Structure formats: C-alpha cells, structure tokens
Amino acid sequence: MPEFSWVERHAFEFRQTDSKPNTCFVLLHGFAGSPAEMRPLGEALFAKGYDAVGPALLGHGINPEALNLVHWQDWVEAARDFLHEERERYPTVVLIGLSMGALVSSIIVSSSEPQELPDALVLLAPALKARDERLKWARWMKYVLPWFPETVRPQAGLTSKDGWKRLWHYEKRPVHALAELYYIQEFAKTILSKVHKPVLVVHGMKDLTVPESSARDVYEGLASRQKEILWLEKSGHCLTADVELDLLVSEIIEFLGRALPSIEK
C-alpha cells in the first residue's frame, strides 16, 4: 500500500504491486481544483483492488496565473493523451470526471477513435450549468477584470466536517479561464448525443456549485443505451471528499458490473 498524503495537489498513480489488474480508473478533477479532490476516490478504488490514476489538467495545481495560459481544448487534448497511455496498458479503462472534468470526459468520449475510447464513463456533478451568474459574463469581463474572488468555500455544502481538508484549489479565479469554462459548457451541450458508452451520472443534493438540473440535462442528452443517474442525498459538490464516498464507490462498482459484466480487478 502506498503512503497517502493528506493534501496532495499533484497527479497520482495508485498501481497494485503484487498483481496486475485488468481495470484502471482514470480520474479527472474539476475547474481550478487539483487531483487532490479525486485522490480519496482513487484511494478507495485502489483499496478495492483496482488501479487508479489522476492527472493534473493543464494550468491546474500550479498557480492561478497558469490558468490564463490555456484554453479548454488544451484540457481535452491533454486528458485524451493521458487516457491513451492508460488504454495501451489495460484491457478495461473507466473514465471518471468531476464537474468540469465530467465535461472533458464527455467530449473525449464523443470525439475519440473507437480504439481510444474508455469502456465506461462516470460523470460526477457534471458542470453543464453553474449557479454562479458571473460565469456567463466572463467572456466579456476578461478584457477589463483579471480576477474573480472565490465565493464558495471548499467546505460549503459538504456534510463531512473534515472533507474540505482534503481539497486543494485556487483562492482566486482568472476571468480568462472562467470564460474558457463557459465555452466548454456550451460545446459540451452539443456533443452529448454523440456519447454512446455506458454512463453513470452522479449528483450531490447539497451541491452549491452546480444545480440539479445540470445532471438531469446531461442524463437526458446522452445517447447511451445504458445510462443511470444517482442522487447522493448528503453530499456536496466535491462528493469525492464527502460522507457518502463509500456509497459512491459501491454504486460505481455495481454499475460497472451491470454495464461491463466482464470487468475484473
């Protein structure tokens, strides 16, 4: 077992050393966040006997200024390249994205070559919409205002008293990057009908960042024949660090058992 850091914002790889699992989970974090928010899920899946890896999307886990240097297509292409590497290593690959990471995941699945696709997709709190009204103005405000302060604290909406301590995110948001988030939202709305892989959509009912309607719209827009939606009653936006993590893991594994009967550790 690896020694897990309490707060680690960098990319992680949890790979079994005493066996070679057939399945790997690729975990993509959200906007202005870091792999830290996916690490608890990666740890839990690793404990179940699976491999789990979580890359840092471009511009993340460094400093807020770094987000001003990238566009949403950079997030997609970097994640696609990372998925390609894991696809070559494992017979079965499952892609899990949180918030913006869920949009990146959906775009990858809608536009990749068949041999590059993950076998299944899990979309956690997909950020097709946002409660923050400033987002839709960011594409114009970026020319006159460099930063927005963070208005929702990481612990907001979390039932867990300590879950927020496992998160690492930027304290201020580059308005240029928020405009890119808006653009990826708009693009993601156009490609859901091209997603045909099995998909599990999950949303926390205490989410103060993304409304419930976002998860519903994603679910209804997917072309997948096998799709399910799960509501976690006690979880906030970063449901990977909240009190229902164990339930989330069991539901993911059960869904994959139905969607991919041949899935193995």
PDB file of C-alpha atoms in Angstrom:
ATOM      1  CA  MET A   1       0.000   0.000   0.000  1.00  0.00           C
ATOM      2  CA  PRO A   2       1.313   3.485  -0.842  1.00  0.00           C
ATOM      3  CA  GLU A   3       1.536   6.130   1.848  1.00  0.00           C
ATOM      4  CA  PHE A   4      -1.171   8.674   1.096  1.00  0.00           C
ATOM      5  CA  SER A   5      -0.537  12.378   1.703  1.00  0.00           C
ATOM      6  CA  TRP A   6      -3.345  14.230   3.482  1.00  0.00           C
ATOM      7  CA  VAL A   7      -3.396  17.079   0.948  1.00  0.00           C
ATOM      8  CA  GLU A   8      -1.545  16.488  -2.301  1.00  0.00           C
ATOM      9  CA  ARG A   9      -2.376  18.667  -5.282  1.00  0.00           C
ATOM     10  CA  HIS A  10      -0.207  16.853  -7.804  1.00  0.00           C
ATOM     11  CA  ALA A  11      -1.008  13.945 -10.102  1.00  0.00           C
ATOM     12  CA  PHE A  12      -1.203  10.489  -8.526  1.00  0.00           C
ATOM     13  CA  GLU A  13      -0.849   6.881  -9.611  1.00  0.00           C
ATOM     14  CA  PHE A  14      -2.095   4.033  -7.442  1.00  0.00           C
ATOM     15  CA  ARG A  15      -0.995   0.775  -9.035  1.00  0.00           C
ATOM     16  CA  GLN A  16      -1.064  -2.638  -7.436  1.00  0.00           C
ATOM     17  CA  THR A  17       2.407  -4.082  -6.920  1.00  0.00           C
ATOM     18  CA  ASP A  18       1.510  -7.681  -6.105  1.00  0.00           C
ATOM     19  CA  SER A  19      -0.805  -8.210  -9.082  1.00  0.00           C
ATOM     20  CA  LYS A  20      -1.625  -6.725 -12.463  1.00  0.00           C
ATOM     21  CA  PRO A  21      -5.249  -5.551 -12.504  1.00  0.00           C
ATOM     22  CA  ASN A  22      -7.150  -5.651 -15.782  1.00  0.00           C
ATOM     23  CA  THR A  23      -9.005  -2.448 -14.961  1.00  0.00           C
ATOM     24  CA  CYS A  24      -7.777   1.096 -14.449  1.00  0.00           C
ATOM     25  CA  PHE A  25      -9.796   4.150 -13.417  1.00  0.00           C
ATOM     26  CA  VAL A  26      -8.714   7.493 -14.870  1.00  0.00           C
ATOM     27  CA  LEU A  27      -9.925  10.333 -12.623  1.00  0.00           C
ATOM     28  CA  LEU A  28     -10.232  13.924 -13.893  1.00  0.00           C
ATOM     29  CA  HIS A  29     -10.647  16.791 -11.427  1.00  0.00           C
ATOM     30  CA  GLY A  30     -12.676  19.982 -11.773  1.00  0.00           C
ATOM     31  CA  PHE A  31     -12.068  23.600 -12.728  1.00  0.00           C
ATOM     32  CA  ALA A  32      -9.448  25.474 -10.651  1.00  0.00           C
ATOM     33  CA  GLY A  33      -9.112  22.351  -8.493  1.00  0.00           C
ATOM     34  CA  SER A  34      -6.453  19.661  -8.491  1.00  0.00           C
ATOM     35  CA  PRO A  35      -6.029  15.873  -8.354  1.00  0.00           C
ATOM     36  CA  ALA A  36      -6.416  16.228  -4.566  1.00  0.00           C
ATOM     37  CA  GLU A  37     -10.199  16.191  -4.960  1.00  0.00           C
ATOM     38  CA  MET A  38     -10.040  12.877  -6.837  1.00  0.00           C
ATOM     39  CA  ARG A  39      -7.460  11.285  -4.560  1.00  0.00           C
ATOM     40  CA  PRO A  40      -9.958   9.969  -1.950  1.00  0.00           C
ATOM     41  CA  LEU A  41     -11.850   8.168  -4.714  1.00  0.00           C
ATOM     42  CA  GLY A  42      -8.599   6.854  -6.147  1.00  0.00           C
ATOM     43  CA  GLU A  43      -7.567   5.560  -2.728  1.00  0.00           C
ATOM     44  CA  ALA A  44     -10.921   3.848  -2.247  1.00  0.00           C
ATOM     45  CA  LEU A  45     -10.824   2.156  -5.658  1.00  0.00           C
ATOM     46  CA  PHE A  46      -7.230   1.098  -5.044  1.00  0.00           C
ATOM     47  CA  ALA A  47      -8.308  -0.473  -1.748  1.00  0.00           C
ATOM     48  CA  LYS A  48     -10.872  -2.492  -3.719  1.00  0.00           C
ATOM     49  CA  GLY A  49      -8.084  -3.939  -5.859  1.00  0.00           C
ATOM     50  CA  TYR A  50      -8.232  -1.634  -8.888  1.00  0.00           C
ATOM     51  CA  ASP A  51      -5.616   0.703 -10.281  1.00  0.00           C
ATOM     52  CA  ALA A  52      -6.425   4.411 -10.272  1.00  0.00           C
ATOM     53  CA  VAL A  53      -4.617   7.400 -11.750  1.00  0.00           C
ATOM     54  CA  GLY A  54      -5.385  11.115 -11.566  1.00  0.00           C
ATOM     55  CA  PRO A  55      -3.584  13.611 -13.813  1.00  0.00           C
ATOM     56  CA  ALA A  56      -3.446  17.367 -13.260  1.00  0.00           C
ATOM     57  CA  LEU A  57      -5.194  19.142 -16.128  1.00  0.00           C
ATOM     58  CA  LEU A  58      -3.170  21.897 -17.781  1.00  0.00           C
ATOM     59  CA  GLY A  59      -2.939  25.073 -15.730  1.00  0.00           C
ATOM     60  CA  HIS A  60      -4.000  23.348 -12.504  1.00  0.00           C
ATOM     61  CA  GLY A  61      -2.105  22.574  -9.324  1.00  0.00           C
ATOM     62  CA  ILE A  62       0.466  25.292 -10.021  1.00  0.00           C
ATOM     63  CA  ASN A  63      -0.737  28.873  -9.532  1.00  0.00           C
ATOM     64  CA  PRO A  64      -3.808  30.821 -10.683  1.00  0.00           C
ATOM     65  CA  GLU A  65      -1.800  32.660 -13.343  1.00  0.00           C
ATOM     66  CA  ALA A  66      -1.156  29.345 -15.109  1.00  0.00           C
ATOM     67  CA  LEU A  67      -4.846  29.080 -15.974  1.00  0.00           C
ATOM     68  CA  ASN A  68      -4.559  32.231 -18.068  1.00  0.00           C
ATOM     69  CA  LEU A  69      -2.228  30.412 -20.450  1.00  0.00           C
ATOM     70  CA  VAL A  70      -4.571  27.620 -21.545  1.00  0.00           C
ATOM     71  CA  HIS A  71      -7.805  27.127 -23.426  1.00  0.00           C
ATOM     72  CA  TRP A  72     -10.476  24.494 -22.867  1.00  0.00           C
ATOM     73  CA  GLN A  73      -9.248  22.488 -25.854  1.00  0.00           C
ATOM     74  CA  ASP A  74      -5.913  22.113 -24.035  1.00  0.00           C
ATOM     75  CA  TRP A  75      -7.677  20.392 -21.125  1.00  0.00           C
ATOM     76  CA  VAL A  76      -9.388  17.992 -23.505  1.00  0.00           C
ATOM     77  CA  GLU A  77      -6.323  17.118 -25.566  1.00  0.00           C
ATOM     78  CA  ALA A  78      -4.053  16.617 -22.550  1.00  0.00           C
ATOM     79  CA  ALA A  79      -6.629  14.361 -20.904  1.00  0.00           C
ATOM     80  CA  ARG A  80      -7.086  12.465 -24.173  1.00  0.00           C
ATOM     81  CA  ASP A  81      -3.334  11.841 -24.383  1.00  0.00           C
ATOM     82  CA  PHE A  82      -3.276  10.636 -20.785  1.00  0.00           C
ATOM     83  CA  LEU A  83      -6.213   8.291 -21.428  1.00  0.00           C
ATOM     84  CA  HIS A  84      -4.404   6.942 -24.489  1.00  0.00           C
ATOM     85  CA  GLU A  85      -1.437   5.922 -22.341  1.00  0.00           C
ATOM     86  CA  GLU A  86      -3.642   4.007 -19.915  1.00  0.00           C
ATOM     87  CA  ARG A  87      -5.665   2.499 -22.752  1.00  0.00           C
ATOM     88  CA  GLU A  88      -2.486   0.869 -24.012  1.00  0.00           C
ATOM     89  CA  ARG A  89      -1.749  -0.624 -20.569  1.00  0.00           C
ATOM     90  CA  TYR A  90      -5.121  -2.085 -19.569  1.00  0.00           C
ATOM     91  CA  PRO A  91      -7.842  -4.193 -21.204  1.00  0.00           C
ATOM     92  CA  THR A  92     -10.514  -2.144 -19.386  1.00  0.00           C
ATOM     93  CA  VAL A  93     -10.387   1.591 -18.674  1.00  0.00           C
ATOM     94  CA  VAL A  94     -13.092   3.600 -16.923  1.00  0.00           C
ATOM     95  CA  LEU A  95     -13.051   7.392 -17.175  1.00  0.00           C
ATOM     96  CA  ILE A  96     -14.415   9.366 -14.202  1.00  0.00           C
ATOM     97  CA  GLY A  97     -14.730  13.159 -14.311  1.00  0.00           C
ATOM     98  CA  LEU A  98     -15.800  15.621 -11.631  1.00  0.00           C
ATOM     99  CA  SER A  99     -17.519  18.910 -12.513  1.00  0.00           C
ATOM    100  CA  MET A 100     -15.521  20.392 -15.414  1.00  0.00           C
ATOM    101  CA  GLY A 101     -13.682  17.070 -15.576  1.00  0.00           C
ATOM    102  CA  ALA A 102     -17.023  15.473 -16.409  1.00  0.00           C
ATOM    103  CA  LEU A 103     -17.391  17.799 -19.405  1.00  0.00           C
ATOM    104  CA  VAL A 104     -13.852  17.000 -20.545  1.00  0.00           C
ATOM    105  CA  SER A 105     -14.649  13.290 -20.198  1.00  0.00           C
ATOM    106  CA  SER A 106     -17.855  13.593 -22.224  1.00  0.00           C
ATOM    107  CA  ILE A 107     -16.103  15.463 -25.038  1.00  0.00           C
ATOM    108  CA  ILE A 108     -13.360  12.827 -25.198  1.00  0.00           C
ATOM    109  CA  VAL A 109     -15.900  10.019 -25.444  1.00  0.00           C
ATOM    110  CA  SER A 110     -17.860  11.875 -28.138  1.00  0.00           C
ATOM    111  CA  SER A 111     -14.899  12.533 -30.403  1.00  0.00           C
ATOM    112  CA  SER A 112     -12.205   9.872 -29.990  1.00  0.00           C
ATOM    113  CA  GLU A 113     -11.447   6.960 -32.279  1.00  0.00           C
ATOM    114  CA  PRO A 114     -13.185   3.714 -31.212  1.00  0.00           C
ATOM    115  CA  GLN A 115      -9.944   2.081 -30.077  1.00  0.00           C
ATOM    116  CA  GLU A 116      -9.175   5.114 -27.894  1.00  0.00           C
ATOM    117  CA  LEU A 117     -12.485   5.166 -26.036  1.00  0.00           C
ATOM    118  CA  PRO A 118     -12.867   4.192 -22.386  1.00  0.00           C
ATOM    119  CA  ASP A 119     -15.152   1.253 -21.720  1.00  0.00           C
ATOM    120  CA  ALA A 120     -17.462   3.271 -19.484  1.00  0.00           C
ATOM    121  CA  LEU A 121     -17.922   6.784 -18.176  1.00  0.00           C
ATOM    122  CA  VAL A 122     -18.828   8.162 -14.734  1.00  0.00           C
ATOM    123  CA  LEU A 123     -19.860  11.824 -14.583  1.00  0.00           C
ATOM    124  CA  LEU A 124     -19.761  13.337 -11.088  1.00  0.00           C
ATOM    125  CA  ALA A 125     -21.588  16.662 -10.647  1.00  0.00           C
ATOM    126  CA  PRO A 126     -21.248  17.448 -14.380  1.00  0.00           C
ATOM    127  CA  ALA A 127     -20.927  21.238 -14.670  1.00  0.00           C
ATOM    128  CA  LEU A 128     -23.086  21.787 -17.724  1.00  0.00           C
ATOM    129  CA  LYS A 129     -24.554  24.689 -15.733  1.00  0.00           C
ATOM    130  CA  ALA A 130     -23.292  26.727 -12.790  1.00  0.00           C
ATOM    131  CA  ARG A 131     -25.079  28.575 -10.016  1.00  0.00           C
ATOM    132  CA  ASP A 132     -22.601  31.465 -10.287  1.00  0.00           C
ATOM    133  CA  GLU A 133     -24.191  34.004 -12.643  1.00  0.00           C
ATOM    134  CA  ARG A 134     -20.825  35.681 -13.253  1.00  0.00           C
ATOM    135  CA  LEU A 135     -19.749  32.808 -15.466  1.00  0.00           C
ATOM    136  CA  LYS A 136     -21.800  33.869 -18.475  1.00  0.00           C
ATOM    137  CA  TRP A 137     -20.327  37.385 -18.312  1.00  0.00           C
ATOM    138  CA  ALA A 138     -16.713  36.226 -18.079  1.00  0.00           C
ATOM    139  CA  ARG A 139     -16.167  36.177 -21.856  1.00  0.00           C
ATOM    140  CA  TRP A 140     -16.591  39.972 -21.905  1.00  0.00           C
ATOM    141  CA  MET A 141     -15.319  40.831 -18.430  1.00  0.00           C
ATOM    142  CA  LYS A 142     -11.972  39.141 -19.068  1.00  0.00           C
ATOM    143  CA  TYR A 143     -10.910  42.241 -21.010  1.00  0.00           C
ATOM    144  CA  VAL A 144     -11.364  44.579 -18.036  1.00  0.00           C
ATOM    145  CA  LEU A 145     -11.154  42.387 -14.931  1.00  0.00           C
ATOM    146  CA  PRO A 146      -8.326  39.867 -14.365  1.00  0.00           C
ATOM    147  CA  TRP A 147      -9.694  38.035 -11.317  1.00  0.00           C
ATOM    148  CA  PHE A 148     -12.860  36.955  -9.562  1.00  0.00           C
ATOM    149  CA  PRO A 149     -12.536  36.125  -5.852  1.00  0.00           C
ATOM    150  CA  GLU A 150     -13.623  32.647  -4.796  1.00  0.00           C
ATOM    151  CA  THR A 151     -17.177  32.968  -3.451  1.00  0.00           C
ATOM    152  CA  VAL A 152     -17.938  29.373  -2.438  1.00  0.00           C
ATOM    153  CA  ARG A 153     -15.558  27.924   0.125  1.00  0.00           C
ATOM    154  CA  PRO A 154     -14.469  24.295  -0.391  1.00  0.00           C
ATOM    155  CA  GLN A 155     -16.311  23.167   2.742  1.00  0.00           C
ATOM    156  CA  ALA A 156     -19.583  24.764   1.607  1.00  0.00           C
ATOM    157  CA  GLY A 157     -22.269  22.143   1.106  1.00  0.00           C
ATOM    158  CA  LEU A 158     -20.134  19.294   2.399  1.00  0.00           C
ATOM    159  CA  THR A 159     -21.677  17.223   5.151  1.00  0.00           C
ATOM    160  CA  SER A 160     -18.241  15.969   6.159  1.00  0.00           C
ATOM    161  CA  LYS A 161     -16.581  18.254   8.708  1.00  0.00           C
ATOM    162  CA  ASP A 162     -13.098  17.284   7.556  1.00  0.00           C
ATOM    163  CA  GLY A 163     -13.641  16.570   3.855  1.00  0.00           C
ATOM    164  CA  TRP A 164     -12.625  20.078   2.804  1.00  0.00           C
ATOM    165  CA  LYS A 165      -9.180  19.483   4.315  1.00  0.00           C
ATOM    166  CA  ARG A 166      -8.527  17.008   1.522  1.00  0.00           C
ATOM    167  CA  LEU A 167      -9.153  19.615  -1.175  1.00  0.00           C
ATOM    168  CA  TRP A 168      -6.693  21.985  -2.842  1.00  0.00           C
ATOM    169  CA  HIS A 169      -7.889  24.697  -5.177  1.00  0.00           C
ATOM    170  CA  TYR A 170      -7.056  28.219  -6.316  1.00  0.00           C
ATOM    171  CA  GLU A 171      -8.153  31.020  -3.993  1.00  0.00           C
ATOM    172  CA  LYS A 172      -8.939  33.319  -6.917  1.00  0.00           C
ATOM    173  CA  ARG A 173     -10.275  32.623 -10.372  1.00  0.00           C
ATOM    174  CA  PRO A 174      -8.777  34.076 -13.577  1.00  0.00           C
ATOM    175  CA  VAL A 175     -11.633  35.598 -15.553  1.00  0.00           C
ATOM    176  CA  HIS A 176      -9.980  34.422 -18.796  1.00  0.00           C
ATOM    177  CA  ALA A 177     -10.165  30.837 -17.502  1.00  0.00           C
ATOM    178  CA  LEU A 178     -13.778  31.289 -16.407  1.00  0.00           C
ATOM    179  CA  ALA A 179     -14.566  32.311 -19.968  1.00  0.00           C
ATOM    180  CA  GLU A 180     -12.966  29.040 -21.113  1.00  0.00           C
ATOM    181  CA  LEU A 181     -15.169  27.177 -18.645  1.00  0.00           C
ATOM    182  CA  TYR A 182     -18.195  28.872 -20.202  1.00  0.00           C
ATOM    183  CA  TYR A 183     -17.019  27.883 -23.686  1.00  0.00           C
ATOM    184  CA  ILE A 184     -16.530  24.242 -22.734  1.00  0.00           C
ATOM    185  CA  GLN A 185     -20.005  24.191 -21.182  1.00  0.00           C
ATOM    186  CA  GLU A 186     -21.510  25.472 -24.406  1.00  0.00           C
ATOM    187  CA  PHE A 187     -19.572  22.966 -26.509  1.00  0.00           C
ATOM    188  CA  ALA A 188     -20.435  20.060 -24.206  1.00  0.00           C
ATOM    189  CA  LYS A 189     -24.139  20.773 -24.757  1.00  0.00           C
ATOM    190  CA  THR A 190     -23.681  19.991 -28.446  1.00  0.00           C
ATOM    191  CA  ILE A 191     -21.955  16.613 -28.117  1.00  0.00           C
ATOM    192  CA  LEU A 192     -23.953  14.666 -25.524  1.00  0.00           C
ATOM    193  CA  SER A 193     -25.953  12.978 -28.287  1.00  0.00           C
ATOM    194  CA  LYS A 194     -22.658  11.513 -29.562  1.00  0.00           C
ATOM    195  CA  VAL A 195     -21.893   9.698 -26.305  1.00  0.00           C
ATOM    196  CA  HIS A 196     -22.833   6.031 -26.654  1.00  0.00           C
ATOM    197  CA  LYS A 197     -20.733   4.314 -23.977  1.00  0.00           C
ATOM    198  CA  PRO A 198     -22.325   3.200 -20.666  1.00  0.00           C
ATOM    199  CA  VAL A 199     -22.615   6.233 -18.368  1.00  0.00           C
ATOM    200  CA  LEU A 200     -23.366   6.736 -14.686  1.00  0.00           C
ATOM    201  CA  VAL A 201     -24.309  10.319 -13.751  1.00  0.00           C
ATOM    202  CA  VAL A 202     -23.993  11.249 -10.059  1.00  0.00           C
ATOM    203  CA  HIS A 203     -25.042  14.446  -8.291  1.00  0.00           C
ATOM    204  CA  GLY A 204     -24.914  15.534  -4.653  1.00  0.00           C
ATOM    205  CA  MET A 205     -28.122  17.094  -3.359  1.00  0.00           C
ATOM    206  CA  LYS A 206     -26.159  19.606  -1.225  1.00  0.00           C
ATOM    207  CA  ASP A 207     -24.196  20.877  -4.213  1.00  0.00           C
ATOM    208  CA  LEU A 208     -23.877  24.694  -4.012  1.00  0.00           C
ATOM    209  CA  THR A 209     -21.864  24.991  -7.230  1.00  0.00           C
ATOM    210  CA  VAL A 210     -23.822  23.053  -9.866  1.00  0.00           C
ATOM    211  CA  PRO A 211     -27.651  22.811  -9.884  1.00  0.00           C
ATOM    212  CA  GLU A 212     -29.537  19.516 -10.042  1.00  0.00           C
ATOM    213  CA  SER A 213     -30.888  20.462 -13.468  1.00  0.00           C
ATOM    214  CA  SER A 214     -27.362  20.198 -14.857  1.00  0.00           C
ATOM    215  CA  ALA A 215     -27.188  16.479 -14.040  1.00  0.00           C
ATOM    216  CA  ARG A 216     -30.683  15.934 -15.422  1.00  0.00           C
ATOM    217  CA  ASP A 217     -29.864  17.716 -18.680  1.00  0.00           C
ATOM    218  CA  VAL A 218     -26.698  15.660 -19.102  1.00  0.00           C
ATOM    219  CA  TYR A 219     -28.524  12.415 -18.407  1.00  0.00           C
ATOM    220  CA  GLU A 220     -31.345  13.207 -20.827  1.00  0.00           C
ATOM    221  CA  GLY A 221     -28.945  14.367 -23.541  1.00  0.00           C
ATOM    222  CA  LEU A 222     -26.787  11.227 -23.548  1.00  0.00           C
ATOM    223  CA  ALA A 223     -27.335   8.794 -26.406  1.00  0.00           C
ATOM    224  CA  SER A 224     -26.100   5.854 -24.322  1.00  0.00           C
ATOM    225  CA  ARG A 225     -28.408   2.867 -24.232  1.00  0.00           C
ATOM    226  CA  GLN A 226     -27.119   2.019 -20.792  1.00  0.00           C
ATOM    227  CA  LYS A 227     -27.230   5.086 -18.582  1.00  0.00           C
ATOM    228  CA  GLU A 228     -28.186   5.616 -14.959  1.00  0.00           C
ATOM    229  CA  ILE A 229     -28.446   8.596 -12.634  1.00  0.00           C
ATOM    230  CA  LEU A 230     -27.670   8.533  -8.919  1.00  0.00           C
ATOM    231  CA  TRP A 231     -28.577  11.198  -6.350  1.00  0.00           C
ATOM    232  CA  LEU A 232     -26.464  11.359  -3.200  1.00  0.00           C
ATOM    233  CA  GLU A 233     -28.637  12.959  -0.521  1.00  0.00           C
ATOM    234  CA  LYS A 234     -25.868  14.017   1.889  1.00  0.00           C
ATOM    235  CA  SER A 235     -23.112  15.096  -0.495  1.00  0.00           C
ATOM    236  CA  GLY A 236     -21.952  18.476  -1.771  1.00  0.00           C
ATOM    237  CA  HIS A 237     -20.168  19.381  -4.987  1.00  0.00           C
ATOM    238  CA  CYS A 238     -16.896  17.603  -4.182  1.00  0.00           C
ATOM    239  CA  LEU A 239     -18.729  14.393  -3.412  1.00  0.00           C
ATOM    240  CA  THR A 240     -15.432  12.518  -3.677  1.00  0.00           C
ATOM    241  CA  ALA A 241     -14.473  14.032  -0.293  1.00  0.00           C
ATOM    242  CA  ASP A 242     -17.835  13.807   1.438  1.00  0.00           C
ATOM    243  CA  VAL A 243     -19.596  11.387   3.791  1.00  0.00           C
ATOM    244  CA  GLU A 244     -21.081   9.179   1.055  1.00  0.00           C
ATOM    245  CA  LEU A 245     -17.775   8.254  -0.557  1.00  0.00           C
ATOM    246  CA  ASP A 246     -18.172   4.580   0.376  1.00  0.00           C
ATOM    247  CA  LEU A 247     -21.656   4.558  -1.134  1.00  0.00           C
ATOM    248  CA  LEU A 248     -20.335   6.276  -4.262  1.00  0.00           C
ATOM    249  CA  VAL A 249     -17.617   3.652  -4.705  1.00  0.00           C
ATOM    250  CA  SER A 250     -20.016   0.736  -4.235  1.00  0.00           C
ATOM    251  CA  GLU A 251     -22.513   2.265  -6.673  1.00  0.00           C
ATOM    252  CA  ILE A 252     -19.806   2.796  -9.284  1.00  0.00           C
ATOM    253  CA  ILE A 253     -18.623  -0.792  -8.991  1.00  0.00           C
ATOM    254  CA  GLU A 254     -22.183  -2.137  -9.090  1.00  0.00           C
ATOM    255  CA  PHE A 255     -22.991  -0.045 -12.155  1.00  0.00           C
ATOM    256  CA  LEU A 256     -19.897  -1.314 -13.936  1.00  0.00           C
ATOM    257  CA  GLY A 257     -20.867  -4.857 -13.008  1.00  0.00           C
ATOM    258  CA  ARG A 258     -24.134  -4.321 -14.882  1.00  0.00           C
ATOM    259  CA  ALA A 259     -22.646  -2.361 -17.766  1.00  0.00           C
ATOM    260  CA  LEU A 260     -19.421  -4.383 -18.175  1.00  0.00           C
ATOM    261  CA  PRO A 261     -20.085  -7.929 -16.946  1.00  0.00           C
ATOM    262  CA  SER A 262     -16.523  -8.962 -17.808  1.00  0.00           C
ATOM    263  CA  ILE A 263     -14.885  -6.253 -15.666  1.00  0.00           C
ATOM    264  CA  GLU A 264     -12.119  -7.607 -13.467  1.00  0.00           C
ATOM    265  CA  LYS A 265      -9.733  -6.245 -10.887  1.00  0.00           C
TER     266      LYS A 265
END
